[in-house]
Amino acid sequence: MTEGNFVDYVKIQLTSGNGGKGSTHLHREKYVAKGGPDGGDGGRGGHVIIRGNDNLWTLFHLKFKRHLRAGHGEHGSSGRSTGADGEDVYLDVPLGTVVRDTETNDVLFEITEHGEERIASQGGMGGRGNWHFKSSTNQTPRYAQPGTPLEEKYVTLELKLLADVGLVGFPNAGKSTLLSVITSAKPKIADYEFTTLKPNLGIVEYRDFQTFVMADIPGIIEGAAEGKGLGYYFLRHIERNSTLLFLIPADAEDITKQYEILLDELRRYNPEMLDKDRLIAISKCDMLDDELKAELKTELDEKLGVDYIFISAVAQQGITELKDKLWKMLNV
């Protein structure tokens, strides 16, 4: 998936259908005296229904769609015939899509399962025909109910990627390189900061044909809360991850400080993210000899309060051990 094809935020106008009118028809038939009321009910207006589809990974198919309109219900007719219901309109979205009311910013619902259907815009109810209103004192009612009007609203669709492991790190820490090595994803890789501008997903193959999903988001820098760098825009994609993998390069000036900065930025975005399982991967360790690695390990044992592992995506060092640790954390 190219960066231009990844769309995770869409605003769209939804319009349901009007309910059909009830009929005021009076029965007319040869040899039937005073046939009485027989007007049928109006049909229901069409709903706009949002449906989960696990074959979709992005909202790109909605990028240029600004309006969705459902069909109107048909009016009732003679012989107590009910009008046809309006045609429902289905809007397929990827799993993890949050639907908000654009005006109030309230969350309406979230789609998390394949085939899950939720009504986003309710169709109008059909009006009742005049035969409902006949009685001993009103044997020929010449009125019926109108259908209820359509519902029109603006909704915002936000995609929060559903992955098992989320990659967190400063720009140019090697996140995209790691993703390209342990999955079949092909993220953009270059030797400058903020190479990744859109999230990437990859499926990690493990032993016995088992898999888990890893998400790579653009790098975080100190001060992201104030809008520096790319800000917090993409952090929602790792809100649903059960495990966070912090990637810090071995040539960083202070590994512990970088880890604490990243933790603080996550805390300022959403304190609940600190409750997730965490693992630190010291990347680019192929630049270290055994002596330097031993010194760094001694220092990290004293300062870090979380498990860590040395890896090198380019040299394929520690990749299998990393998969083992992540799998164990995901299946505790």
PDB file of N, CA and C in Angstrom, residues 196-253:
ATOM      1  N   THR A 196       8.809   7.884   7.027  1.00  0.00           N
ATOM      2  CA  THR A 196       7.460   7.332   7.126  1.00  0.00           C
ATOM      3  C   THR A 196       6.485   8.455   7.463  1.00  0.00           C
ATOM      4  N   LEU A 197       5.558   8.696   6.559  1.00  0.00           N
ATOM      5  CA  LEU A 197       4.555   9.740   6.767  1.00  0.00           C
ATOM      6  C   LEU A 197       3.177   9.153   7.020  1.00  0.00           C
ATOM      7  N   LYS A 198       3.000   7.878   6.720  1.00  0.00           N
ATOM      8  CA  LYS A 198       1.730   7.188   6.944  1.00  0.00           C
ATOM      9  C   LYS A 198       2.014   5.855   7.642  1.00  0.00           C
ATOM     10  N   PRO A 199       1.080   5.352   8.436  1.00  0.00           N
ATOM     11  CA  PRO A 199       1.297   4.063   9.105  1.00  0.00           C
ATOM     12  C   PRO A 199       1.423   2.925   8.100  1.00  0.00           C
ATOM     13  N   ASN A 200       2.172   1.919   8.491  1.00  0.00           N
ATOM     14  CA  ASN A 200       2.326   0.707   7.688  1.00  0.00           C
ATOM     15  C   ASN A 200       1.973  -0.504   8.541  1.00  0.00           C
ATOM     16  N   LEU A 201       1.385  -1.498   7.910  1.00  0.00           N
ATOM     17  CA  LEU A 201       1.040  -2.747   8.590  1.00  0.00           C
ATOM     18  C   LEU A 201       1.796  -3.893   7.949  1.00  0.00           C
ATOM     19  N   GLY A 202       2.194  -4.841   8.776  1.00  0.00           N
ATOM     20  CA  GLY A 202       2.830  -6.043   8.260  1.00  0.00           C
ATOM     21  C   GLY A 202       2.435  -7.255   9.085  1.00  0.00           C
ATOM     22  N   ILE A 203       2.392  -8.412   8.449  1.00  0.00           N
ATOM     23  CA  ILE A 203       2.048  -9.659   9.137  1.00  0.00           C
ATOM     24  C   ILE A 203       3.324 -10.448   9.377  1.00  0.00           C
ATOM     25  N   VAL A 204       3.619 -10.683  10.653  1.00  0.00           N
ATOM     26  CA  VAL A 204       4.833 -11.407  11.038  1.00  0.00           C
ATOM     27  C   VAL A 204       4.539 -12.895  11.069  1.00  0.00           C
ATOM     28  N   GLU A 205       5.297 -13.653  10.297  1.00  0.00           N
ATOM     29  CA  GLU A 205       5.121 -15.106  10.289  1.00  0.00           C
ATOM     30  C   GLU A 205       5.954 -15.719  11.411  1.00  0.00           C
ATOM     31  N   TYR A 206       5.283 -16.567  12.209  1.00  0.00           N
ATOM     32  CA  TYR A 206       5.943 -17.214  13.328  1.00  0.00           C
ATOM     33  C   TYR A 206       5.935 -18.721  13.093  1.00  0.00           C
ATOM     34  N   ARG A 207       6.403 -19.461  14.077  1.00  0.00           N
ATOM     35  CA  ARG A 207       6.490 -20.916  13.933  1.00  0.00           C
ATOM     36  C   ARG A 207       5.103 -21.546  13.782  1.00  0.00           C
ATOM     37  N   ASP A 208       5.088 -22.710  13.140  1.00  0.00           N
ATOM     38  CA  ASP A 208       3.862 -23.505  12.985  1.00  0.00           C
ATOM     39  C   ASP A 208       2.753 -22.709  12.299  1.00  0.00           C
ATOM     40  N   PHE A 209       3.148 -21.892  11.315  1.00  0.00           N
ATOM     41  CA  PHE A 209       2.202 -21.130  10.487  1.00  0.00           C
ATOM     42  C   PHE A 209       1.350 -20.158  11.303  1.00  0.00           C
ATOM     43  N   GLN A 210       1.846 -19.740  12.445  1.00  0.00           N
ATOM     44  CA  GLN A 210       1.141 -18.753  13.250  1.00  0.00           C
ATOM     45  C   GLN A 210       1.639 -17.351  12.880  1.00  0.00           C
ATOM     46  N   THR A 211       0.774 -16.368  13.047  1.00  0.00           N
ATOM     47  CA  THR A 211       1.123 -15.007  12.645  1.00  0.00           C
ATOM     48  C   THR A 211       0.630 -13.994  13.677  1.00  0.00           C
ATOM     49  N   PHE A 212       1.210 -12.810  13.634  1.00  0.00           N
ATOM     50  CA  PHE A 212       0.665 -11.668  14.360  1.00  0.00           C
ATOM     51  C   PHE A 212       0.936 -10.412  13.541  1.00  0.00           C
ATOM     52  N   VAL A 213       0.197  -9.358  13.834  1.00  0.00           N
ATOM     53  CA  VAL A 213       0.241  -8.134  13.024  1.00  0.00           C
ATOM     54  C   VAL A 213       1.054  -7.058  13.742  1.00  0.00           C
ATOM     55  N   MET A 214       1.912  -6.387  12.978  1.00  0.00           N
ATOM     56  CA  MET A 214       2.742  -5.316  13.522  1.00  0.00           C
ATOM     57  C   MET A 214       2.448  -4.020  12.778  1.00  0.00           C
ATOM     58  N   ALA A 215       2.339  -2.923  13.535  1.00  0.00           N
ATOM     59  CA  ALA A 215       2.055  -1.612  12.945  1.00  0.00           C
ATOM     60  C   ALA A 215       3.241  -0.681  13.156  1.00  0.00           C
ATOM     61  N   ASP A 216       3.626  -0.001  12.100  1.00  0.00           N
ATOM     62  CA  ASP A 216       4.711   0.986  12.147  1.00  0.00           C
ATOM     63  C   ASP A 216       4.096   2.357  11.919  1.00  0.00           C
ATOM     64  N   ILE A 217       4.276   3.282  12.876  1.00  0.00           N
ATOM     65  CA  ILE A 217       3.727   4.628  12.718  1.00  0.00           C
ATOM     66  C   ILE A 217       4.875   5.621  12.556  1.00  0.00           C
ATOM     67  N   PRO A 218       4.594   6.807  12.022  1.00  0.00           N
ATOM     68  CA  PRO A 218       5.654   7.821  11.890  1.00  0.00           C
ATOM     69  C   PRO A 218       6.314   8.131  13.231  1.00  0.00           C
ATOM     70  N   GLY A 219       7.557   8.551  13.174  1.00  0.00           N
ATOM     71  CA  GLY A 219       8.343   8.783  14.383  1.00  0.00           C
ATOM     72  C   GLY A 219       7.780   9.871  15.281  1.00  0.00           C
ATOM     73  N   ILE A 220       8.038   9.698  16.585  1.00  0.00           N
ATOM     74  CA  ILE A 220       7.616  10.677  17.586  1.00  0.00           C
ATOM     75  C   ILE A 220       8.863  11.445  18.038  1.00  0.00           C
ATOM     76  N   ILE A 221       8.726  12.742  18.242  1.00  0.00           N
ATOM     77  CA  ILE A 221       9.845  13.518  18.774  1.00  0.00           C
ATOM     78  C   ILE A 221       9.392  14.228  20.045  1.00  0.00           C
ATOM     79  N   GLU A 222      10.364  14.706  20.792  1.00  0.00           N
ATOM     80  CA  GLU A 222      10.034  15.421  22.026  1.00  0.00           C
ATOM     81  C   GLU A 222       9.260  16.694  21.678  1.00  0.00           C
ATOM     82  N   GLY A 223       8.161  16.912  22.365  1.00  0.00           N
ATOM     83  CA  GLY A 223       7.324  18.065  22.093  1.00  0.00           C
ATOM     84  C   GLY A 223       6.200  17.780  21.116  1.00  0.00           C
ATOM     85  N   ALA A 224       5.950  16.489  20.850  1.00  0.00           N
ATOM     86  CA  ALA A 224       4.855  16.150  19.936  1.00  0.00           C
ATOM     87  C   ALA A 224       3.518  16.656  20.456  1.00  0.00           C
ATOM     88  N   ALA A 225       3.408  16.765  21.800  1.00  0.00           N
ATOM     89  CA  ALA A 225       2.166  17.267  22.401  1.00  0.00           C
ATOM     90  C   ALA A 225       1.873  18.697  21.958  1.00  0.00           C
ATOM     91  N   GLU A 226       2.933  19.448  21.666  1.00  0.00           N
ATOM     92  CA  GLU A 226       2.755  20.828  21.211  1.00  0.00           C
ATOM     93  C   GLU A 226       2.667  20.916  19.696  1.00  0.00           C
ATOM     94  N   GLY A 227       2.610  19.773  19.038  1.00  0.00           N
ATOM     95  CA  GLY A 227       2.469  19.769  17.589  1.00  0.00           C
ATOM     96  C   GLY A 227       3.772  19.687  16.834  1.00  0.00           C
ATOM     97  N   LYS A 228       4.891  19.468  17.506  1.00  0.00           N
ATOM     98  CA  LYS A 228       6.171  19.352  16.807  1.00  0.00           C
ATOM     99  C   LYS A 228       6.212  18.045  16.011  1.00  0.00           C
ATOM    100  N   GLY A 229       6.967  18.104  14.923  1.00  0.00           N
ATOM    101  CA  GLY A 229       7.026  16.919  14.068  1.00  0.00           C
ATOM    102  C   GLY A 229       5.662  16.676  13.438  1.00  0.00           C
ATOM    103  N   LEU A 230       5.207  15.429  13.508  1.00  0.00           N
ATOM    104  CA  LEU A 230       3.875  15.102  13.014  1.00  0.00           C
ATOM    105  C   LEU A 230       2.846  15.068  14.136  1.00  0.00           C
ATOM    106  N   GLY A 231       3.265  15.515  15.329  1.00  0.00           N
ATOM    107  CA  GLY A 231       2.320  15.604  16.443  1.00  0.00           C
ATOM    108  C   GLY A 231       1.790  14.243  16.865  1.00  0.00           C
ATOM    109  N   TYR A 232       0.555  14.252  17.348  1.00  0.00           N
ATOM    110  CA  TYR A 232      -0.073  13.028  17.858  1.00  0.00           C
ATOM    111  C   TYR A 232      -1.009  12.380  16.846  1.00  0.00           C
ATOM    112  N   TYR A 233      -1.005  12.901  15.617  1.00  0.00           N
ATOM    113  CA  TYR A 233      -2.032  12.501  14.661  1.00  0.00           C
ATOM    114  C   TYR A 233      -2.124  10.991  14.480  1.00  0.00           C
ATOM    115  N   PHE A 234      -0.977  10.306  14.470  1.00  0.00           N
ATOM    116  CA  PHE A 234      -0.988   8.877  14.157  1.00  0.00           C
ATOM    117  C   PHE A 234      -0.954   7.979  15.394  1.00  0.00           C
ATOM    118  N   LEU A 235      -0.886   8.575  16.589  1.00  0.00           N
ATOM    119  CA  LEU A 235      -0.776   7.743  17.786  1.00  0.00           C
ATOM    120  C   LEU A 235      -2.024   6.905  18.040  1.00  0.00           C
ATOM    121  N   ARG A 236      -3.158   7.307  17.470  1.00  0.00           N
ATOM    122  CA  ARG A 236      -4.365   6.505  17.690  1.00  0.00           C
ATOM    123  C   ARG A 236      -4.239   5.108  17.086  1.00  0.00           C
ATOM    124  N   HIS A 237      -3.298   4.949  16.143  1.00  0.00           N
ATOM    125  CA  HIS A 237      -3.152   3.644  15.503  1.00  0.00           C
ATOM    126  C   HIS A 237      -2.499   2.598  16.409  1.00  0.00           C
ATOM    127  N   ILE A 238      -1.886   3.036  17.509  1.00  0.00           N
ATOM    128  CA  ILE A 238      -1.318   2.046  18.417  1.00  0.00           C
ATOM    129  C   ILE A 238      -2.097   1.991  19.728  1.00  0.00           C
ATOM    130  N   GLU A 239      -3.238   2.684  19.795  1.00  0.00           N
ATOM    131  CA  GLU A 239      -4.075   2.623  20.990  1.00  0.00           C
ATOM    132  C   GLU A 239      -4.614   1.219  21.212  1.00  0.00           C
ATOM    133  N   ARG A 240      -4.850   0.480  20.123  1.00  0.00           N
ATOM    134  CA  ARG A 240      -5.465  -0.844  20.234  1.00  0.00           C
ATOM    135  C   ARG A 240      -4.443  -1.972  20.306  1.00  0.00           C
ATOM    136  N   ASN A 241      -3.167  -1.641  20.215  1.00  0.00           N
ATOM    137  CA  ASN A 241      -2.142  -2.697  20.276  1.00  0.00           C
ATOM    138  C   ASN A 241      -2.006  -3.207  21.699  1.00  0.00           C
ATOM    139  N   SER A 242      -1.814  -4.498  21.848  1.00  0.00           N
ATOM    140  CA  SER A 242      -1.648  -5.061  23.189  1.00  0.00           C
ATOM    141  C   SER A 242      -0.199  -4.940  23.666  1.00  0.00           C
ATOM    142  N   THR A 243       0.745  -4.811  22.727  1.00  0.00           N
ATOM    143  CA  THR A 243       2.161  -4.717  23.087  1.00  0.00           C
ATOM    144  C   THR A 243       2.812  -3.564  22.317  1.00  0.00           C
ATOM    145  N   LEU A 244       3.642  -2.803  23.008  1.00  0.00           N
ATOM    146  CA  LEU A 244       4.383  -1.718  22.372  1.00  0.00           C
ATOM    147  C   LEU A 244       5.860  -2.096  22.309  1.00  0.00           C
ATOM    148  N   LEU A 245       6.430  -2.016  21.118  1.00  0.00           N
ATOM    149  CA  LEU A 245       7.847  -2.301  20.910  1.00  0.00           C
ATOM    150  C   LEU A 245       8.565  -0.972  20.677  1.00  0.00           C
ATOM    151  N   PHE A 246       9.373  -0.574  21.666  1.00  0.00           N
ATOM    152  CA  PHE A 246      10.130   0.680  21.557  1.00  0.00           C
ATOM    153  C   PHE A 246      11.437   0.392  20.838  1.00  0.00           C
ATOM    154  N   LEU A 247      11.688   1.117  19.763  1.00  0.00           N
ATOM    155  CA  LEU A 247      12.903   0.918  18.977  1.00  0.00           C
ATOM    156  C   LEU A 247      13.829   2.104  19.204  1.00  0.00           C
ATOM    157  N   ILE A 248      15.011   1.830  19.774  1.00  0.00           N
ATOM    158  CA  ILE A 248      15.990   2.880  20.065  1.00  0.00           C
ATOM    159  C   ILE A 248      17.329   2.443  19.476  1.00  0.00           C
ATOM    160  N   PRO A 249      17.959   3.269  18.651  1.00  0.00           N
ATOM    161  CA  PRO A 249      19.220   2.861  18.020  1.00  0.00           C
ATOM    162  C   PRO A 249      20.354   2.794  19.033  1.00  0.00           C
ATOM    163  N   ALA A 250      21.279   1.892  18.775  1.00  0.00           N
ATOM    164  CA  ALA A 250      22.406   1.691  19.688  1.00  0.00           C
ATOM    165  C   ALA A 250      23.334   2.906  19.724  1.00  0.00           C
ATOM    166  N   ASP A 251      23.300   3.734  18.675  1.00  0.00           N
ATOM    167  CA  ASP A 251      24.189   4.897  18.654  1.00  0.00           C
ATOM    168  C   ASP A 251      23.540   6.141  19.260  1.00  0.00           C
ATOM    169  N   ALA A 252      22.392   5.975  19.931  1.00  0.00           N
ATOM    170  CA  ALA A 252      21.749   7.105  20.596  1.00  0.00           C
ATOM    171  C   ALA A 252      22.627   7.611  21.736  1.00  0.00           C
ATOM    172  N   GLU A 253      22.583   8.927  21.970  1.00  0.00           N
ATOM    173  CA  GLU A 253      23.419   9.505  23.025  1.00  0.00           C
ATOM    174  C   GLU A 253      23.051   8.958  24.398  1.00  0.00           C
TER     175      GLU A 253
END
